[in-house]
Short mmCIF file of C-alpha atoms in Angstrom, two decimals:
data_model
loop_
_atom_site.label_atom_id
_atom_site.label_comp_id
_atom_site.label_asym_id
_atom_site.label_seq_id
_atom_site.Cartn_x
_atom_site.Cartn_y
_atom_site.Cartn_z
CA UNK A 29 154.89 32.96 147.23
CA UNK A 30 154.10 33.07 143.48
CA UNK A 31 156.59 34.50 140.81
CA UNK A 32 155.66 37.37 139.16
CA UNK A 33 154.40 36.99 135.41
CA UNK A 34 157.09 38.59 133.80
CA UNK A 35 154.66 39.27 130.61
CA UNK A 36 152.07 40.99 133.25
CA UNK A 37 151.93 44.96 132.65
CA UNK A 38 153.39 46.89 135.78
CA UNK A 39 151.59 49.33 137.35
CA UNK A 40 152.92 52.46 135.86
CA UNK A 41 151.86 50.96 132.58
CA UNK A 42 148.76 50.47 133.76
CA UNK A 43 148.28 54.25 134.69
CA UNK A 44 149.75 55.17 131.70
CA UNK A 45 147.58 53.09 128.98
CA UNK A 46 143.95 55.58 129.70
CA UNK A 47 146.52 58.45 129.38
CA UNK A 48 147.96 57.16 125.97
CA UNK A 49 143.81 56.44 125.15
CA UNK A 50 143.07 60.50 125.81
CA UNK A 51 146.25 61.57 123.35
CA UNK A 52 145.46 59.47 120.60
CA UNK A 53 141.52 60.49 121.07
CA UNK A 54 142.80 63.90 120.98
CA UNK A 55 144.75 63.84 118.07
CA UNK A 56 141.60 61.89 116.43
CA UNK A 57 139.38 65.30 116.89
CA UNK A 58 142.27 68.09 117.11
CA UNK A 59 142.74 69.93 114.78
CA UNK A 60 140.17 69.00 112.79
CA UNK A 61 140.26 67.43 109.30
CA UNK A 62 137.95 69.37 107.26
CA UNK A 63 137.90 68.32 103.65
CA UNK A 64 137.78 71.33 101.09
CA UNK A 65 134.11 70.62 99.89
CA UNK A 66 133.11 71.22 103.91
CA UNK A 67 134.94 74.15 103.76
CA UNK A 68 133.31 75.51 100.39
CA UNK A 69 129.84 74.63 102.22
CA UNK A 70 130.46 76.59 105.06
CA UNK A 71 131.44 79.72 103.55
CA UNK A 72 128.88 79.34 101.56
CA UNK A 73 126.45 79.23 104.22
CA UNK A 74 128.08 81.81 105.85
CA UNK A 75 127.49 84.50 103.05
CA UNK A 76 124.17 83.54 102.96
CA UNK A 77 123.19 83.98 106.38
CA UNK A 78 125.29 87.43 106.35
CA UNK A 79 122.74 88.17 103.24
CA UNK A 80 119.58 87.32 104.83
CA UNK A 81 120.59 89.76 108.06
CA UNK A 82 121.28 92.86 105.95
CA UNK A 83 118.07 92.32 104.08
CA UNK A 84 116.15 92.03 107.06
CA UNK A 85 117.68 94.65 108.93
CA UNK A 86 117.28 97.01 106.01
CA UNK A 87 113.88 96.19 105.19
CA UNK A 88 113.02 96.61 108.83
CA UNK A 89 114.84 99.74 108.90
CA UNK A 90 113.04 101.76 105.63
CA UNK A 91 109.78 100.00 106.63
CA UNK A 92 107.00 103.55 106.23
CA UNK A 93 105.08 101.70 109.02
CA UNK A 94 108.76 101.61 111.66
CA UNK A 95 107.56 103.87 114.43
CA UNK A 96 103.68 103.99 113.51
CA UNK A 97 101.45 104.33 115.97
CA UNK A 98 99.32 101.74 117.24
CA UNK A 99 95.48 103.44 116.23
CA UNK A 100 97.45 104.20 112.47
CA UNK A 101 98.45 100.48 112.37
CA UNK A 102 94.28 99.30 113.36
CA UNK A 103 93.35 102.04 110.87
CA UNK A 104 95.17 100.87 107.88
CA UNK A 105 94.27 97.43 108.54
CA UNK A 106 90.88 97.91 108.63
CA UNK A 107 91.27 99.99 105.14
CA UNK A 108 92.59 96.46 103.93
CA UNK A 109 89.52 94.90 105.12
CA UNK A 110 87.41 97.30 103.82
CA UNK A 111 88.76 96.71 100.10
CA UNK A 112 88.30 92.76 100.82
CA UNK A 113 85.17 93.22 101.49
CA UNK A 114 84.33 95.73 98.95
CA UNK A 115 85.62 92.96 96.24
CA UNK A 116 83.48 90.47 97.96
CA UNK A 117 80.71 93.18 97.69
CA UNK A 118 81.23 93.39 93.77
CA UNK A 119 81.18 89.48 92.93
CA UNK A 120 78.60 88.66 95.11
CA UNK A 121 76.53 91.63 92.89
CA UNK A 122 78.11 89.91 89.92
CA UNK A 123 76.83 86.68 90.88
CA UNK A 124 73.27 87.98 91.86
CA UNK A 125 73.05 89.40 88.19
CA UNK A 126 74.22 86.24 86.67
CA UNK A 127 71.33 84.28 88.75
CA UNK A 128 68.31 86.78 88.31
CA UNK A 129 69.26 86.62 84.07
CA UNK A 130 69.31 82.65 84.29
CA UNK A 131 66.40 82.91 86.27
CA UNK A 132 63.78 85.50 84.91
CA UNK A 133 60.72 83.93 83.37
CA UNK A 134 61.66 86.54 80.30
CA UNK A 135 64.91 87.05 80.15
CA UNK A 136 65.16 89.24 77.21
CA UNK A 137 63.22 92.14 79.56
CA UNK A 138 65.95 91.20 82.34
CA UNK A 139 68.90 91.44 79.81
CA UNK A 140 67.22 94.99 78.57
CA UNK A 141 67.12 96.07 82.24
CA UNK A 142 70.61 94.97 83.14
CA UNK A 143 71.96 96.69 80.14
CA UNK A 144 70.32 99.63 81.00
CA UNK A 145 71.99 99.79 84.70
CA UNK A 146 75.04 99.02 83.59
CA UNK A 147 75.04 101.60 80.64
CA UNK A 148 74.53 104.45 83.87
CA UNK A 149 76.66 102.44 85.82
CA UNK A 150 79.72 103.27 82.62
CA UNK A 151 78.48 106.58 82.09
CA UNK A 152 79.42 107.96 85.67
CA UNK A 153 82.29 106.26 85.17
CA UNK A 154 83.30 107.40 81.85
CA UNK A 155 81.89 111.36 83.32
CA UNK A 156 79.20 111.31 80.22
CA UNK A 157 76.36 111.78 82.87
CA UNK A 158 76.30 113.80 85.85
CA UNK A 159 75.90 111.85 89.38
CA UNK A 160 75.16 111.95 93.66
CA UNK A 161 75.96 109.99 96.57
CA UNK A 162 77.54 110.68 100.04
CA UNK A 163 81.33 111.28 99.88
CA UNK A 164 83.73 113.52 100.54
CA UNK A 165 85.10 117.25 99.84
CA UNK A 166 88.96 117.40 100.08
CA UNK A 167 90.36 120.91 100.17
CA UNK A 168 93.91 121.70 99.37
CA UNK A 169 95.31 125.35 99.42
CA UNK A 170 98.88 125.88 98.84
CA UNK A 171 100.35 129.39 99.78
CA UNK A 172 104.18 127.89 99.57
CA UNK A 173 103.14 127.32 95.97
CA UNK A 174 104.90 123.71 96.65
CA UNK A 175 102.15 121.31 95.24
CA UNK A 176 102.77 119.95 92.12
CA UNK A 177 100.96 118.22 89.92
CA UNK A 178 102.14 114.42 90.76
CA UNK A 179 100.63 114.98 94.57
CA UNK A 180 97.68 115.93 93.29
CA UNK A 181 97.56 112.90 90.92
CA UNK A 182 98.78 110.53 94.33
CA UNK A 183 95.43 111.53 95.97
CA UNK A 184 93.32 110.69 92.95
CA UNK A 185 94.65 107.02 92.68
CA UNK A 186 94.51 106.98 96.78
CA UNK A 187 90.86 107.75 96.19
CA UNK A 188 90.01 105.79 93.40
CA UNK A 189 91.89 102.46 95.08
CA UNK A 190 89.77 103.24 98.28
CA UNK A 191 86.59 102.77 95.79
CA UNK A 192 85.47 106.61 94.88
CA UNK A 193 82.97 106.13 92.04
CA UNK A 194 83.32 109.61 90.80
CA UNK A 195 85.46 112.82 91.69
CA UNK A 196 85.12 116.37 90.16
CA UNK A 197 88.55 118.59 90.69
CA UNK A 198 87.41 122.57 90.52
CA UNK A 199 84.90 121.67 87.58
CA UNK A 200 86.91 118.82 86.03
CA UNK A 201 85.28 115.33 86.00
CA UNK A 202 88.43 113.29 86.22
CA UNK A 203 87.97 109.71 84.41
CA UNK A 204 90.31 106.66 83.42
CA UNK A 205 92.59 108.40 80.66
CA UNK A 206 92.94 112.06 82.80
CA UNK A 207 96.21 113.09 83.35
CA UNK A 208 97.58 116.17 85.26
CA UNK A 209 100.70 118.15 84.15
CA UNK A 210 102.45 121.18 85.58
CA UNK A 211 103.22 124.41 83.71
CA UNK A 212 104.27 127.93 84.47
CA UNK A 213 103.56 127.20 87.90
CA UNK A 214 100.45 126.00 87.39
CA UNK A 215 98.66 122.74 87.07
CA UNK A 216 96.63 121.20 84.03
CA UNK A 217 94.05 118.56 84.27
CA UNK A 218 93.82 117.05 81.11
CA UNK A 219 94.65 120.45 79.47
CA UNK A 220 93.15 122.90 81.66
CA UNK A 221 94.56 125.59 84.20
CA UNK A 222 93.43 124.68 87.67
CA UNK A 223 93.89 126.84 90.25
CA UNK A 224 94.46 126.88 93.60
CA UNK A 225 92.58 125.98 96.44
CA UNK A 226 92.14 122.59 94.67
CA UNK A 227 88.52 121.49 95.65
CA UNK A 228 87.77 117.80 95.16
CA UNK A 229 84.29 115.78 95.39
CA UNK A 230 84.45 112.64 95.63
CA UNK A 231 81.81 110.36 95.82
CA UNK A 232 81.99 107.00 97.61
CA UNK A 233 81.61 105.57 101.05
CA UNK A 234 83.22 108.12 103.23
CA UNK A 235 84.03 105.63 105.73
CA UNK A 236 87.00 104.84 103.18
CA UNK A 237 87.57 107.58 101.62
CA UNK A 238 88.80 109.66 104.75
CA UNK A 239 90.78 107.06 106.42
CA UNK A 240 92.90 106.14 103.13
CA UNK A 241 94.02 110.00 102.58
CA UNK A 242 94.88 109.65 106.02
CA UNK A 243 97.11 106.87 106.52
CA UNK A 244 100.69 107.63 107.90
CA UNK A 245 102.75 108.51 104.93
CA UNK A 246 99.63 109.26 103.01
CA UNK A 247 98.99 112.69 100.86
CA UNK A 248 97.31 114.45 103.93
CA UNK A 249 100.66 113.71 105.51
CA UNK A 250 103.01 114.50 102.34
CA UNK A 251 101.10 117.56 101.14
CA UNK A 252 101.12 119.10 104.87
CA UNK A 253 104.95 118.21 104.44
CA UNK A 254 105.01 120.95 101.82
CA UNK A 255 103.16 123.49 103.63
CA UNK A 256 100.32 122.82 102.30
CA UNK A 257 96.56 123.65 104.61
CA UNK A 258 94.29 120.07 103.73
CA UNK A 259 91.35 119.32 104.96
CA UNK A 260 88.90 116.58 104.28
CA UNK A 261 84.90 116.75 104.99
CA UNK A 262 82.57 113.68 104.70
CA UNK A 263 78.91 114.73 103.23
CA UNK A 264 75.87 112.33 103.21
CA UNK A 265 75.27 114.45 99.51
CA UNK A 266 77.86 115.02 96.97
CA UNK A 267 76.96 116.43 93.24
CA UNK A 268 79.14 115.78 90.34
CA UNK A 269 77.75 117.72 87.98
CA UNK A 270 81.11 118.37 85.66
CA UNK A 271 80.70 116.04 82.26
CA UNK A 272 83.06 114.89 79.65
CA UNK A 273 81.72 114.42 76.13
CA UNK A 274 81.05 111.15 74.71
CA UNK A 275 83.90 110.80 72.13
CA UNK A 276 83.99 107.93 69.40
CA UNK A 277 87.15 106.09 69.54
CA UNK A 278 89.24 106.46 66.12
CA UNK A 279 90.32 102.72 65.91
CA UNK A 280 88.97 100.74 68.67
CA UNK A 281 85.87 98.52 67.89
CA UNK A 282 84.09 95.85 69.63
CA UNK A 283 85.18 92.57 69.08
CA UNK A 284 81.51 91.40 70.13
CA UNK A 285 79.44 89.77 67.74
#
């Protein structure tokens, strides 16, 4: 029978060699070596991730459309579409213009007649000429005498970003440079005592015009918050009949030559 190779490893060493393998592998990986610029990284990271969730979580949280209702949520997206395409409306006139003056046989008759439309077109804006057109009539009465003057300036820029053309307040035409104060209890359009019920006409298409006073959040919704009675008509006629005079600017001149 052969001698045993004394050099040979028994077989507890054997068994014991994977186990000595698993310890050092161990040790290799636990605890781990993390180097101070890893470290830096990760807390880093860590504070910006813990950023990002309070922001989102807050903006969710203050969001004036949490908790809307599905038909408000369709209505004020279609208002967005309807100022798209109201922009799309306006260059595609622009455009039309541009291509009727290049191509008129006498163009000096088609620059007279566009300057002509456009000079009515800046009168009812400017409120030196009176004008008609389907819109709306807003009435707001306020028997908790809680509607002040800045509410009542909310639902003119409401109005005039939802594309109103023109919009009388109880016999005021209101215009680019209006402005509304409050005073003794009462409230001043660009120097005059206006009093209550507040009776606007506003002309534009009504299709807009109602749906943006209505949005959640809105003015219907914040003056009803003060007690206030609102209510909002739409009319295939409205008159604006108030007029501002035509005053000459004191240093403004065209730069035009």
């Amino acid at each position: 029978m052969p001698e045993n190779d004394p050099g040979a490893p028994t077989g507890a060493e054997e068994e014991d060699a994977p186990a000595n393998g698993r310890q050092r592998l161990l040790a290799a990986l636990w605890p781990p070596r993390i180097s101070r610029a890893q470290l830096v990284v990760a807390l880093l990271l860590f504070v910006l991730g813990l950023g990002l969730a309070i922001q989102v979580s807050s903006t969710s949280d203050n969001s004036p459309l949490r908790g809307a209702r599905q038909e408000d949520l369709i209505r004020i997206f279609d208002e967005l579409d309807n100022r798209t395409q109201r922009l799309e409306d306006e260059k595609s006139r622009l455009e039309q213009q541009r291509t009727e003056l290049e191509n008129s046989s006498d163009q000096a008759e088609e620059a007279r007649r566009q300057t002509l439309q456009k000079e009515r077109q800046l009168g009812v804006l400017a409120g030196t000429v009176g004008a008609e057109g389907p819109g709306i009539n807003l009435t707001v009465s306020d028997p908790q005498r809680a509607v002040e003057a800045d509410m009542l300036l909310d639902a003119i820029q409401e109005l005039r970003a939802a594309g109103a053309e023109a919009i009388q307040v109880n016999g005021v035409r209101i215009v680019a440079d209006s402005y509304f104060a409050d005073t003794d209890g009462k409230v001043l359009i660009d120097g005059k005592r206006v009093g209550q019920p507040y009776r606007f006409k506003v002309i534009g298409k009504p299709e807009d015009l109602e749906p943006a006073l209505n949005i959640p959040g809105g003015v219907v919704q914040t003056l009803r918050r003060e007690q206030a009675e609102v209510s909002v008509t739409r009319a295939d006629k409205i008159i604006v009949d108030a007029l501002r005079p035509a005053e000459q600017p004191d240093y403004a001149r065209s730069s035009s030559r």
